[in-house]
XYZ file of C-alpha atoms in Angstrom:
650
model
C 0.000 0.000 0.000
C 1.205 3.830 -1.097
C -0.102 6.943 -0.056
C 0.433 8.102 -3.726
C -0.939 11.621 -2.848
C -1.429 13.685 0.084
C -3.682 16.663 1.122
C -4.977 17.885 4.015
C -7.004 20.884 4.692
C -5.841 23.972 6.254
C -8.742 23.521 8.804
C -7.071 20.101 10.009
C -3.587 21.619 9.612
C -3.590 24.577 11.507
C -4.997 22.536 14.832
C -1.567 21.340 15.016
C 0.196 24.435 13.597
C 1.035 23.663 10.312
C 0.119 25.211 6.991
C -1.875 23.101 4.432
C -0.543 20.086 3.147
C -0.949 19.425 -0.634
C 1.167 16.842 -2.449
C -1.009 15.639 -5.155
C 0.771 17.265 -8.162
C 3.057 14.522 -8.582
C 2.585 10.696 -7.147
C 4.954 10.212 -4.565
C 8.077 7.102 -4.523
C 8.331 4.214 -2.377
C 10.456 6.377 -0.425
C 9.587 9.899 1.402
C 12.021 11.740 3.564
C 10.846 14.672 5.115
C 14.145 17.186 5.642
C 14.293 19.876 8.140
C 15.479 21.058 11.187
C 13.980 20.265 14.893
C 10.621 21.857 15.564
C 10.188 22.890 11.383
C 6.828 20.068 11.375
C 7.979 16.672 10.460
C 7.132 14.921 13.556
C 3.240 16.266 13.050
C 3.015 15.655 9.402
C 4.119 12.372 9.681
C 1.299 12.135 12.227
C -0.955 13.352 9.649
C 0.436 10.551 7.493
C 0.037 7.887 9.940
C -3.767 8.924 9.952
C -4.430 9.437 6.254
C -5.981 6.102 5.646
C -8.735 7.088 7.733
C -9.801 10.080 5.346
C -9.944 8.283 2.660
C -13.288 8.720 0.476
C -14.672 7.858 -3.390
C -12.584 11.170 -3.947
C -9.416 10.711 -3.110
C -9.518 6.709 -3.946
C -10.579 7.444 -7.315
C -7.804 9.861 -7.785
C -5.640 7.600 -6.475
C -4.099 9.004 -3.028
C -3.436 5.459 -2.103
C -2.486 3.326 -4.585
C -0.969 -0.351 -4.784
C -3.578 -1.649 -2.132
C -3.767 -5.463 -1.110
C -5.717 -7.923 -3.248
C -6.980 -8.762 -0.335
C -8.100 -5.983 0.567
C -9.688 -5.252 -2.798
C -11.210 -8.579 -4.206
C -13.879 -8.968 -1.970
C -15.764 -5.808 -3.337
C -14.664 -5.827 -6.856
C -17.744 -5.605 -8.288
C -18.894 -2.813 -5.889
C -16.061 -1.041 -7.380
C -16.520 -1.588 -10.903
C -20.245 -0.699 -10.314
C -19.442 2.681 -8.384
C -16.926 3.742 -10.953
C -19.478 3.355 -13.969
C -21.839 5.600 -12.055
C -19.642 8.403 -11.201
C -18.906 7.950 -14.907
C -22.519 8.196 -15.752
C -22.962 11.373 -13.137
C -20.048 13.389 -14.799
C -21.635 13.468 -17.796
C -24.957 14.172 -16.389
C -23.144 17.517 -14.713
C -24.707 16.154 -11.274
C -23.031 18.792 -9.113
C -19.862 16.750 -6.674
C -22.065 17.057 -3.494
C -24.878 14.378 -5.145
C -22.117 12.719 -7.180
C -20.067 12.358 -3.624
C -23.827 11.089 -1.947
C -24.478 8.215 -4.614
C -20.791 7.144 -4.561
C -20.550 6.800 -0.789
C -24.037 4.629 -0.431
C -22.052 2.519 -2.971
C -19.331 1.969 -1.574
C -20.441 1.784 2.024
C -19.069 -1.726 2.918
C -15.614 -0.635 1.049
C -14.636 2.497 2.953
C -15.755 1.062 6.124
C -13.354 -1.746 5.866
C -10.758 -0.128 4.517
C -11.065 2.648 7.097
C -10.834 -0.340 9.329
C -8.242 -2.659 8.129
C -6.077 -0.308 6.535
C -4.484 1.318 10.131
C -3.261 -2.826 10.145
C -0.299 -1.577 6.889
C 0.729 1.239 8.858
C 3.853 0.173 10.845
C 5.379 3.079 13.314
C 8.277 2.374 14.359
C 9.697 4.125 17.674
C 13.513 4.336 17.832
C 12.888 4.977 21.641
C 11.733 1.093 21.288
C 14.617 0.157 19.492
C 16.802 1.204 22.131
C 15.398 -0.833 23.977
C 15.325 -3.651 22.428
C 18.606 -3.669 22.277
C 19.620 -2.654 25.495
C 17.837 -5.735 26.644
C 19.496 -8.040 23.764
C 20.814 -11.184 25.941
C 20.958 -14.644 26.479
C 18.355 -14.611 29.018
C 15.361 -13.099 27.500
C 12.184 -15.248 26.059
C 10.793 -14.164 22.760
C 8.317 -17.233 21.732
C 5.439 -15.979 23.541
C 5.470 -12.797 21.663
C 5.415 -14.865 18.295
C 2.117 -16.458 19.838
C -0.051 -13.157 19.943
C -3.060 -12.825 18.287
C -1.993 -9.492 16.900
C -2.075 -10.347 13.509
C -4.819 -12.263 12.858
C -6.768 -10.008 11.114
C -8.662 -12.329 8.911
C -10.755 -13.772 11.672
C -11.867 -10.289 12.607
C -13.024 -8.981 9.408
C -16.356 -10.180 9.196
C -17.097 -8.678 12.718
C -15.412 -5.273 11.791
C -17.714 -5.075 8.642
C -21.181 -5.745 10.684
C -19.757 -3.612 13.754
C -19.083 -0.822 12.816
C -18.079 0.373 16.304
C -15.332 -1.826 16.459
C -11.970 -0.785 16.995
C -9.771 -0.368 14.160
C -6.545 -2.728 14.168
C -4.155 -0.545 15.350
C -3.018 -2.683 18.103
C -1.036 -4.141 15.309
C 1.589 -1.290 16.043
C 1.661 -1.498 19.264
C 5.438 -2.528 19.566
C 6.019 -1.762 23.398
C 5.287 -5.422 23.891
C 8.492 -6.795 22.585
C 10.150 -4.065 24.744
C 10.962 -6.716 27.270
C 10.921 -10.298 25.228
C 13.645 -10.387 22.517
C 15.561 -13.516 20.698
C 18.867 -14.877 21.983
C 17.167 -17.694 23.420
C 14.364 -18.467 21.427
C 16.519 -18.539 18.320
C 18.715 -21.200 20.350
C 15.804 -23.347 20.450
C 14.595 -23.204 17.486
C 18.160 -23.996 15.957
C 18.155 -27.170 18.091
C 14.700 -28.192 17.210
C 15.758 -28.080 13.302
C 18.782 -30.152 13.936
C 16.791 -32.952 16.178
C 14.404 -32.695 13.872
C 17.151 -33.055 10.981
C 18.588 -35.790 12.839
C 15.493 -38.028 12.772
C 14.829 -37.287 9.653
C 18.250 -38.737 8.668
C 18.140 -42.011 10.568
C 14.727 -42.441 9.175
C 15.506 -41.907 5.463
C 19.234 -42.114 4.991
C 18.973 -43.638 1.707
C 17.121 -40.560 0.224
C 17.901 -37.124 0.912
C 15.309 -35.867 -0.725
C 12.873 -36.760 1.365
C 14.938 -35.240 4.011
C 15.174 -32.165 1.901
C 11.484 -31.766 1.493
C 10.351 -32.197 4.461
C 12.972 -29.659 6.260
C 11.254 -27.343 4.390
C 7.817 -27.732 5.770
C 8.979 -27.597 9.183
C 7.797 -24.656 11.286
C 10.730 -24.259 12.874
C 12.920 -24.125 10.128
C 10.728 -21.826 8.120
C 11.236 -19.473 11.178
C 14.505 -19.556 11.895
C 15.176 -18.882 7.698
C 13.142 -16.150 7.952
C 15.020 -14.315 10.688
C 17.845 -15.122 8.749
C 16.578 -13.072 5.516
C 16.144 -10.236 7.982
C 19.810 -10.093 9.800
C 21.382 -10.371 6.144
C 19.091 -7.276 5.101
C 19.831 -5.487 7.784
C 23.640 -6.254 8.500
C 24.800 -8.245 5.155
C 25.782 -11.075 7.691
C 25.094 -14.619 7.423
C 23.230 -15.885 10.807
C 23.234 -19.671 11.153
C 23.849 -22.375 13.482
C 25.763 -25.628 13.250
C 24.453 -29.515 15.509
C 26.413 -30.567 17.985
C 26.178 -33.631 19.781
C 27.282 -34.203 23.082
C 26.597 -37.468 25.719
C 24.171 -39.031 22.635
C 22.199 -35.091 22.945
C 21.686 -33.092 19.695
C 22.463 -29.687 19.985
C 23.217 -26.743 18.359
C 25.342 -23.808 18.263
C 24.281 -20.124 16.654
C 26.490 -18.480 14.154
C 27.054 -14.557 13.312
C 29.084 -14.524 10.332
C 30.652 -18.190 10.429
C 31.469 -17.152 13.888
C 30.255 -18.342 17.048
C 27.659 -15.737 18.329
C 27.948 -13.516 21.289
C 25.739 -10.649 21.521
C 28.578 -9.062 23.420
C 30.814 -8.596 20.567
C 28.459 -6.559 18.198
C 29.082 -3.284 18.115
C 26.165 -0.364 19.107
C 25.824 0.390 15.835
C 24.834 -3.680 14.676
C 22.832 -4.043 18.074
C 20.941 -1.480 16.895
C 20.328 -2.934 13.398
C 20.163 -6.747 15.103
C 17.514 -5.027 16.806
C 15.629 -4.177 13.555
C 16.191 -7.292 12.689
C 14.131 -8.554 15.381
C 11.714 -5.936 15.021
C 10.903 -6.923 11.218
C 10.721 -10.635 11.872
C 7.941 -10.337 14.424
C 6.313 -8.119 12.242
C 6.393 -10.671 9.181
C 5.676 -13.357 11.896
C 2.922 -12.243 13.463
C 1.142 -10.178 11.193
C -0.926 -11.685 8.305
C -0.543 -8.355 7.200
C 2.190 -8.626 4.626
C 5.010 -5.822 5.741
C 6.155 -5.321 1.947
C 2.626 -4.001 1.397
C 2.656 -1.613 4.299
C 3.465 1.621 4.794
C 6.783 2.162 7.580
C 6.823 5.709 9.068
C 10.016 6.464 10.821
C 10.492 9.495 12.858
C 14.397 10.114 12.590
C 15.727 6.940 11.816
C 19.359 8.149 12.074
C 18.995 8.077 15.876
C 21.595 5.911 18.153
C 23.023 4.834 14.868
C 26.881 6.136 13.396
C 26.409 7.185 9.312
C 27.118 3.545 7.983
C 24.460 1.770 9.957
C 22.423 4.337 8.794
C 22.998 3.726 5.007
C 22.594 -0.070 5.822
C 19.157 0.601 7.453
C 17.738 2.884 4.729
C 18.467 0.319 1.915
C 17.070 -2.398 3.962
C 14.056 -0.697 4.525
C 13.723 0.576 0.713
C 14.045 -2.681 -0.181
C 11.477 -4.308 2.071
C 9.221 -2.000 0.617
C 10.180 -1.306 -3.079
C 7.478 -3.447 -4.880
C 4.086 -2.607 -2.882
C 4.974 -1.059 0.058
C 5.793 2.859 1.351
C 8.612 4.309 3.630
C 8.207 7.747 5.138
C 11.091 9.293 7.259
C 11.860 12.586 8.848
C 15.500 13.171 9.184
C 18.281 15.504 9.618
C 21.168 12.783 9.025
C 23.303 14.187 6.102
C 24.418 10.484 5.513
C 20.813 9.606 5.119
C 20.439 12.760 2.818
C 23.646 11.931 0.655
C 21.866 8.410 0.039
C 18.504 9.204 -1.623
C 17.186 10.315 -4.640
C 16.268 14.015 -5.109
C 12.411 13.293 -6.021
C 12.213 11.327 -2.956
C 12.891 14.602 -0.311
C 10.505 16.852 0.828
C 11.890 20.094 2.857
C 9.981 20.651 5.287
C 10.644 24.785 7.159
C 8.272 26.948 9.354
C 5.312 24.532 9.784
C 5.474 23.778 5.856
C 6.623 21.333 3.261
C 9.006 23.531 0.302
C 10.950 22.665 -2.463
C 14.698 22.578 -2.147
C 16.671 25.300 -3.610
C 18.036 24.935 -7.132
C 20.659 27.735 -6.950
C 22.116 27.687 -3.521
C 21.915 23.826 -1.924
C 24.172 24.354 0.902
C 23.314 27.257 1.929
C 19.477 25.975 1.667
C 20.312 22.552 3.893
C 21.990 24.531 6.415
C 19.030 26.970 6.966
C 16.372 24.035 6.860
C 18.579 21.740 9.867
C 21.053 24.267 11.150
C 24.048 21.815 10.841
C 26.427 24.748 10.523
C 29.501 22.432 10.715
C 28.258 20.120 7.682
C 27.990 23.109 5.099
C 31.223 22.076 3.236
C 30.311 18.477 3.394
C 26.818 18.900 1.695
C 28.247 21.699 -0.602
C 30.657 18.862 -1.712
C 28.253 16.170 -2.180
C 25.907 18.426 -4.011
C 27.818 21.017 -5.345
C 25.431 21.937 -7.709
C 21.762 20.225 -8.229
C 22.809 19.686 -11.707
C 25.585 17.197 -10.807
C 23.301 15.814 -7.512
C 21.045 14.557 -10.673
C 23.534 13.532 -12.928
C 25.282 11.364 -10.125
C 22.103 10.172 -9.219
C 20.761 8.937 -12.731
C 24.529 7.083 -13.184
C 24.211 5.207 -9.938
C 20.754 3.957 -10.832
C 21.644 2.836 -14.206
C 23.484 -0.269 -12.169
C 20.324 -1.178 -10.559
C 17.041 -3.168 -12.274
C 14.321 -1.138 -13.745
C 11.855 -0.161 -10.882
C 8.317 -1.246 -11.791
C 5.848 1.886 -12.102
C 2.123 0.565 -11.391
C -0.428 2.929 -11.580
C -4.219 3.429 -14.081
C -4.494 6.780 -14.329
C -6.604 7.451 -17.448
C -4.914 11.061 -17.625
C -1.462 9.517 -17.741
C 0.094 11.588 -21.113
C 1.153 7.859 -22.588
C -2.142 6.419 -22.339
C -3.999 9.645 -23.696
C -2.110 9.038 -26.576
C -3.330 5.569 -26.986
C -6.866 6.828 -26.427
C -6.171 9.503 -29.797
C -4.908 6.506 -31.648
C -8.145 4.055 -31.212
C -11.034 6.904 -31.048
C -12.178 6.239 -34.529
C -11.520 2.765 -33.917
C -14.295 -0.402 -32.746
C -13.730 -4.303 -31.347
C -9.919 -3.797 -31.181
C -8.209 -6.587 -30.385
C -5.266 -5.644 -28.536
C -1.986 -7.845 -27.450
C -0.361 -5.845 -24.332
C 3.340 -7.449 -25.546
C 5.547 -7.570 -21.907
C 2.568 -6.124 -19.751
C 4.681 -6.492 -16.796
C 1.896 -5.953 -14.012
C -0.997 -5.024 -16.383
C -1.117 -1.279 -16.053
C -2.524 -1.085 -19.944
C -4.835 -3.323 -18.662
C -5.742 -1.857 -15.920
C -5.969 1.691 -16.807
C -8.104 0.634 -20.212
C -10.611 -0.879 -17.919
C -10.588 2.459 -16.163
C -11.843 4.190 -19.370
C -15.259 3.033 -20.052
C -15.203 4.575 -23.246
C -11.629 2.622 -24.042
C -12.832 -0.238 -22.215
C -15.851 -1.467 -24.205
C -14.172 -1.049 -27.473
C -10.952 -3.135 -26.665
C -10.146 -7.313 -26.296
C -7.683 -7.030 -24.125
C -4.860 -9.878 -24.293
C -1.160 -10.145 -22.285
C 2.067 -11.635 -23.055
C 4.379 -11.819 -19.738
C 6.960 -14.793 -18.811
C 7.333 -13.178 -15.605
C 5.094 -15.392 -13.244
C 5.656 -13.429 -10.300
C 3.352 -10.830 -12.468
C 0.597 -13.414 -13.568
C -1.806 -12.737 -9.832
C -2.036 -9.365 -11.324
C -2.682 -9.648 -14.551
C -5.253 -12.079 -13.907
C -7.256 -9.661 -12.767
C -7.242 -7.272 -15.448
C -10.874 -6.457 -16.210
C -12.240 -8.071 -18.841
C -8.970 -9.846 -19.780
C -9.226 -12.504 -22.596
C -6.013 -14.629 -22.615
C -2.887 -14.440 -20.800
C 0.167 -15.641 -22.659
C 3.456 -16.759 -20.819
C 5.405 -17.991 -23.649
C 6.167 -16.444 -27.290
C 5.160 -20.206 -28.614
C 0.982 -20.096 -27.123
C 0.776 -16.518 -28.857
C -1.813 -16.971 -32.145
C -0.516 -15.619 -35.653
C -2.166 -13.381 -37.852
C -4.900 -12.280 -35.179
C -3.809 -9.322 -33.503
C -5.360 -5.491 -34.666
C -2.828 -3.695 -32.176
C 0.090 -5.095 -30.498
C 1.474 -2.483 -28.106
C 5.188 -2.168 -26.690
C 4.821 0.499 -23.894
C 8.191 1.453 -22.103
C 8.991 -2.338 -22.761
C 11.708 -1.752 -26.056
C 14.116 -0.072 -24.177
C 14.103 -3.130 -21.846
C 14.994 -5.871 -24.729
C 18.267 -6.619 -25.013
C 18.886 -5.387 -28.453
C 20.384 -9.173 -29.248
C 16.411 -9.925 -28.769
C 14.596 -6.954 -30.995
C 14.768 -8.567 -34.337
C 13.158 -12.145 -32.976
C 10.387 -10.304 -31.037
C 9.452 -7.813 -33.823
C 9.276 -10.771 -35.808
C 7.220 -12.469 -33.263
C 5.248 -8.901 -33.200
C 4.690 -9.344 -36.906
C 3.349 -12.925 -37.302
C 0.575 -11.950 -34.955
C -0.378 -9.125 -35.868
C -3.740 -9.065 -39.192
C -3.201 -8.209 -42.409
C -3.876 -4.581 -41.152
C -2.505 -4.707 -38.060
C -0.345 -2.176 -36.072
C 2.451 -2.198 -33.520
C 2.250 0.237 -31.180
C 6.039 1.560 -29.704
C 5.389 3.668 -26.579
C 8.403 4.958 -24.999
C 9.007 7.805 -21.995
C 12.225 9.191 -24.250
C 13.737 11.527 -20.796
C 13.849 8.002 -18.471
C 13.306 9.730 -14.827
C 15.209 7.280 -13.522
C 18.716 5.233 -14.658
C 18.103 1.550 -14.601
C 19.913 -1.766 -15.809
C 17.606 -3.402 -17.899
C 20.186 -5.883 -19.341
C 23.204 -6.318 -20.214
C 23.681 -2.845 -22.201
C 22.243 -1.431 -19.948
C 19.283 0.314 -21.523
C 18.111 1.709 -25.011
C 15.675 3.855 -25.773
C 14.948 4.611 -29.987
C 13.591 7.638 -31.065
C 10.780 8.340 -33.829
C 14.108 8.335 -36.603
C 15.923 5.564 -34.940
C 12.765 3.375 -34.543
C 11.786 3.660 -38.289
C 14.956 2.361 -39.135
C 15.284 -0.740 -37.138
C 12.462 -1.675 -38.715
C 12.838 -0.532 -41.830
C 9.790 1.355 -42.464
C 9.639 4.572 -44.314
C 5.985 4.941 -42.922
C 4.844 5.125 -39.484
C 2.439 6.896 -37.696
C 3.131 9.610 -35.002
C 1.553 11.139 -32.377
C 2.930 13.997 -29.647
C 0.909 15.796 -27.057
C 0.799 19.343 -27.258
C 2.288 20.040 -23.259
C 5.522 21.428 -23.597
C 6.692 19.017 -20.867
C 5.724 15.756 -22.768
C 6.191 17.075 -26.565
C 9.585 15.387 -26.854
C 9.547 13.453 -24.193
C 6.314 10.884 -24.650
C 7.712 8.581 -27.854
C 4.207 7.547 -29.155
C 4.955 5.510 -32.885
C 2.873 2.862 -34.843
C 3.784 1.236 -37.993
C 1.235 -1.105 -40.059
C 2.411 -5.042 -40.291
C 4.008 -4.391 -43.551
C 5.643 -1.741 -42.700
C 8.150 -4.181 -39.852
C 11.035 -6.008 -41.486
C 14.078 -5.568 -39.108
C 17.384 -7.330 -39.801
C 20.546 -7.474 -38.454
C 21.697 -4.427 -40.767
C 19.089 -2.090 -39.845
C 19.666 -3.053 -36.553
C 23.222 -1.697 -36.313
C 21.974 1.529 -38.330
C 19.177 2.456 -35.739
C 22.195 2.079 -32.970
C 24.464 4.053 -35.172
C 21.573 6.788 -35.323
C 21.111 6.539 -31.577
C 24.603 6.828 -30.740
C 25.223 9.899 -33.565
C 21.773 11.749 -31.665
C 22.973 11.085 -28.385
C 25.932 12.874 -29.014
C 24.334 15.701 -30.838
C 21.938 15.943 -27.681
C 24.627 15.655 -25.548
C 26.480 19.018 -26.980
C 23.227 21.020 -26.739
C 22.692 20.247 -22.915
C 26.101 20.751 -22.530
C 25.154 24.798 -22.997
C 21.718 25.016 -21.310
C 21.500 26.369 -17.967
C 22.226 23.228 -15.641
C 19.284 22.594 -13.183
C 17.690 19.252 -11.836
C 16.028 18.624 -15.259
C 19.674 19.556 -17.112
C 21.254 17.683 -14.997
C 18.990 14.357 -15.817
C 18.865 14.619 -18.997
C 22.040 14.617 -19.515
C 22.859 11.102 -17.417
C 20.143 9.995 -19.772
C 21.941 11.012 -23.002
C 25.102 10.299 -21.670
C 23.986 6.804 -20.546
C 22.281 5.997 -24.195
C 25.302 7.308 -26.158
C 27.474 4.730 -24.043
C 25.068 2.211 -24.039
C 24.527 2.080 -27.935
C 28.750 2.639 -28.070
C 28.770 -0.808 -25.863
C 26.659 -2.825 -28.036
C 28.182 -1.876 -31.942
C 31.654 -2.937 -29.798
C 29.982 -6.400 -28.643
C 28.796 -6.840 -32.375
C 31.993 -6.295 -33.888
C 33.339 -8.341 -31.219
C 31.428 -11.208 -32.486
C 32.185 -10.592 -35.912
C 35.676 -10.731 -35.344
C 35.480 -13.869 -33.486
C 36.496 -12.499 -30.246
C 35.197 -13.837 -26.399
């Protein structure tokens, strides 16, 4: 779950001192770190944030303030969804004024907002540092922690059904109440549960000696072991150790000995800094434990997370956290830590100064962090990391382009890619349309958004990743879902649409899947190339890298002299939104226009490069350029591995 957008009324705000709060101009990250000095507001916006869920109406749903919600969460009331979307539909163009519209909606969805008002305070996790401390303070080898594993805090499903016909029930917010494992930690309980694997193991063995597969198989249904793994994924996240344990035997006992990095493990020789993280450690597995709600689909608010922590436990916590939560999932911070600061993404902080949430400075960065948190005696230090915004983005961009592409998931019928699509079909009837690499399904989705789209489309996916195929099953009105090039029909397609999946290919792969594109598409068919040509973000998409064609270098991979193309008339998405279709005839790539589109790219790039190069450098200067920069050398990389192979070399 994301709060994608934020606002709350001036009338709420100023009970609390704060000005209004209104991010909904842009969907936030995964990640939100409010910046700012002691007493500027974090602390009481991020109480507003822990509360947000409880706001929510058909208004702010519908323009998606929180997006990525549980199936769970969803499925049971589909069809009450579907339903109250086709009426507001039916009431906008009615001009019914927003106070009826608002009435109908809400007797709708009744059942809906009540249990998600209810339910959702169960994916908000606040963690107290104060806690932490605790925790591990009291970090030794005689503390029980099984009984805590035992609580019926998380067993949300059983209460639903009660929550829905009560509505006076208490929302689950117990499920945050973390002071109970202030006094009931792990040493111990880990120690049995490593010696219950290894009698258990031991059995198992004496039993089945002659086939270790059975042995295998049933380790891993055993409770025990399950456990003990999953504390293990947890200390790895959060201090890139391995945490094991080894059997022992000893007078014809099996026991077993715990392990912190091949090394026997004593709690006494970890420093503050890995306590503290050990601690986190702890924290998350009880929360995975005992919680049917899943943690990588909650949101995680902490309130300076920097505290009793030196600056590399504090890098090591923020990427364990942004991981935990990069698919589905939401982390909001306040902090002050320059470490922290140095170690995420521009888009994802919010300044926060005199009771209100600002943009940073463009011009004058340092001088702007050390007004906002008054660290006087870190001014060089941040004017050094970020000497100018400019470089900040270009540094940025270049680090992400070594990480995998982060998946965007949202159906926002206003998105500028999509409204393209919609000019494309309007004169257009029983489409049937081939979503080629639809990832998640957010063509799907966002079609059946559009009831005008929606009723004029057959919509059909190709994906081979399964972890994608819970999703996409749900698609409204979704026909067939392909997972292999092979089950795909020939000849049968109207569209087949590539949307920001090209660039993605490894160009070793474009010829065979335009080909693929080709065979399935009618006699009049189209492909559809979407592509977002300014990438916001660097990613590693394959070997190369990433590449993204433009309208000239496009037509000539596939050698077509005709295509089809569309731009929006926003200055902001003109050049950037790549929207080009070509007719089935028109599609006949081959290994020479392939090198000539990658020639093209790399000539452009360069050209592009040379221009920026003069333009006054801000954040969006400063992007585009990694961007250019990262195609020109991408493109360079590949004509080298071609030539590589034509010469024979390794």
């Amino acid at each position: 779950m994301k709060i994608s957008k934020i606002k709350i009324s001036k009338e709420e705000t100023k009970k609390v001192n704060l000005k209004e709060i209104d991010l909904t101009k842009k969907p936030l990250g995964s990640t939100v770190a409010l910046v700012g000095k002691n007493g500027a507001g974090k602390s009481r916006i991020l109480k507003f944030v822990e509360n947000y869920s409880s706001s929510i109406n058909f208004d702010k749903f519908n323009e998606e303030h929180i997006t990525n919600l549980p199936l769970s969460l969803i499925l049971p009331f589909e069809s009450d969804l579907n339903q109250a979307k086709g009426i507001y539909e039916s009431l906008i163009k009615q001009k019914i004024s927003p106070q009826q519209i608002n009435n109908s909606i809400t007797d709708q969805l009744q059942r809906f907002i009540r249990r998600f008002s209810q339910i959702a305070p169960a994916y908000i996790k606040v963690v107290d540092n104060d806690d932490l401390k605790i925790i591990k303070d009291k970090i030794n080898n005689n503390l029980d922690f099984e009984t805590i594993l035992k609580g019926d805090f998380g067993n949300i499903d059983s209460k639903i059904p009660n929550l829905i016909e009560n509505p006076q029930a208490a929302p689950l917010s117990q499920l945050n109440q973390f002071t109970a494992i202030n006094n009931k930690t792990t040493v111990n309980y880990l120690k049995k549960l490593s010696t219950e694997i290894v009698s258990y193991e031991f059995n198992l063995y004496l039993k089945n000696r002659e086939n270790t597969a059975i042995i295998i198989e049933q380790m891993k249904e055993n409770e025990s072991y399950k456990l003990f793994n999953n504390f293990q994924k947890y200390v790895k996240k959060f201090l890139g150790k391995d945490f094991s344990y080894s059997q022992t035997a000893e007078g014809g006992t099996v026991n077993s000995i715990l392990h912190f990095n091949n090394e026997p493990f004593n709690v006494d020789l970890l420093s503050p800094g890995q306590k503290m993280l050990f601690a986190y450690a702890i924290l998350f597995f009880y929360l995975d434990t005992n919680s049917k709600t899943n943690i990588r689909e909650s949101i995680i608010i902490i309130d300076e997370p920097e505290k009793h922590l030196h600056p590399e436990a504090q890098i090591k916590l923020l990427d364990a956290l942004k991981d935990i939560v990069s698919k589905n999932g939401q982390l909001w911070i306040a902090t002050h830590s320059v470490h922290i600061l140095s170690h995420l993404d521009f888009d994802e902080i919010l300044m926060v100064k005199d009771d209100e949430i600002i943009s940073p400075s463009r011009t004058t960065p340092g001088n702007s962090f050390n007004e906002l948190m008054g660290l006087e005696e870190h001014v060089m230090e941040l004017i050094s990391f970020i000497n100018s915004i400019s470089e900040w983005a270009y540094s940025n961009f270049m680090v992400q382009c070594f990480k995998d592409p982060e998946v965007i998931f949202g159906t926002n019928i206003n998105d500028p890619q999509f409204k393209l699509f919609k000019e494309f079909i309007q004169n257009k009837s029983d489409i049937k349309l081939l979503d080629f690499g639809a990832g998640k399904g957010r063509i799907g989705y966002t079609i059946g958004e559009d009831e005008t789209v929606s009723e004029r489309i057959k919509y059909n996916a190709y994906e081979i990743d399964k972890s994608n195929f819970e999703l996409l099953s749900k698609v409204p009105n979704l026909d067939t879902l392909y997972s292999t090039a092979n089950e795909i029909p020939r000849n049968n397609f109207d569209c087949i649409i590539l949307c920001n999946v090209l660039h993605e290919i490894n160009p070793d792969n474009w010829i065979e899947s335009l080909n693929i594109i080709k065979d399935s598409l009618n006699l009049n068919g189209y492909l559809i190339i979407i592509e977002d040509r300014f990438l916001p973000k660097g990613e590693t998409a394959h070997e190369y890298g990433y590449i993204i064609l433009g309208a000239e270098e496009t037509k000539i991979l596939l050698n077509s002299k005709n295509s089809i193309e569309l731009k929006l008339n926003e200055a902001n998405f003109k050049e950037r939104i790549i929207f080009n279709t070509f007719q089935k005839n028109d599609i006949s790539p081959d290994n020479e226009s392939l090198i000539k589109s990658l020639q093209k790219l790399k000539e452009n790039t360069f050209n592009n490069i040379k221009k920026l190069k003069k333009e006054k450098k801000d954040l969006n200067q400063g992007r585009r350029l990694a961007n250019e920069t990262q195609l020109y050398i991408n493109s360079q990389l590949y004509l080298e591995s071609l030539n590589k192979v034509k010469k024979g070399e390794s």
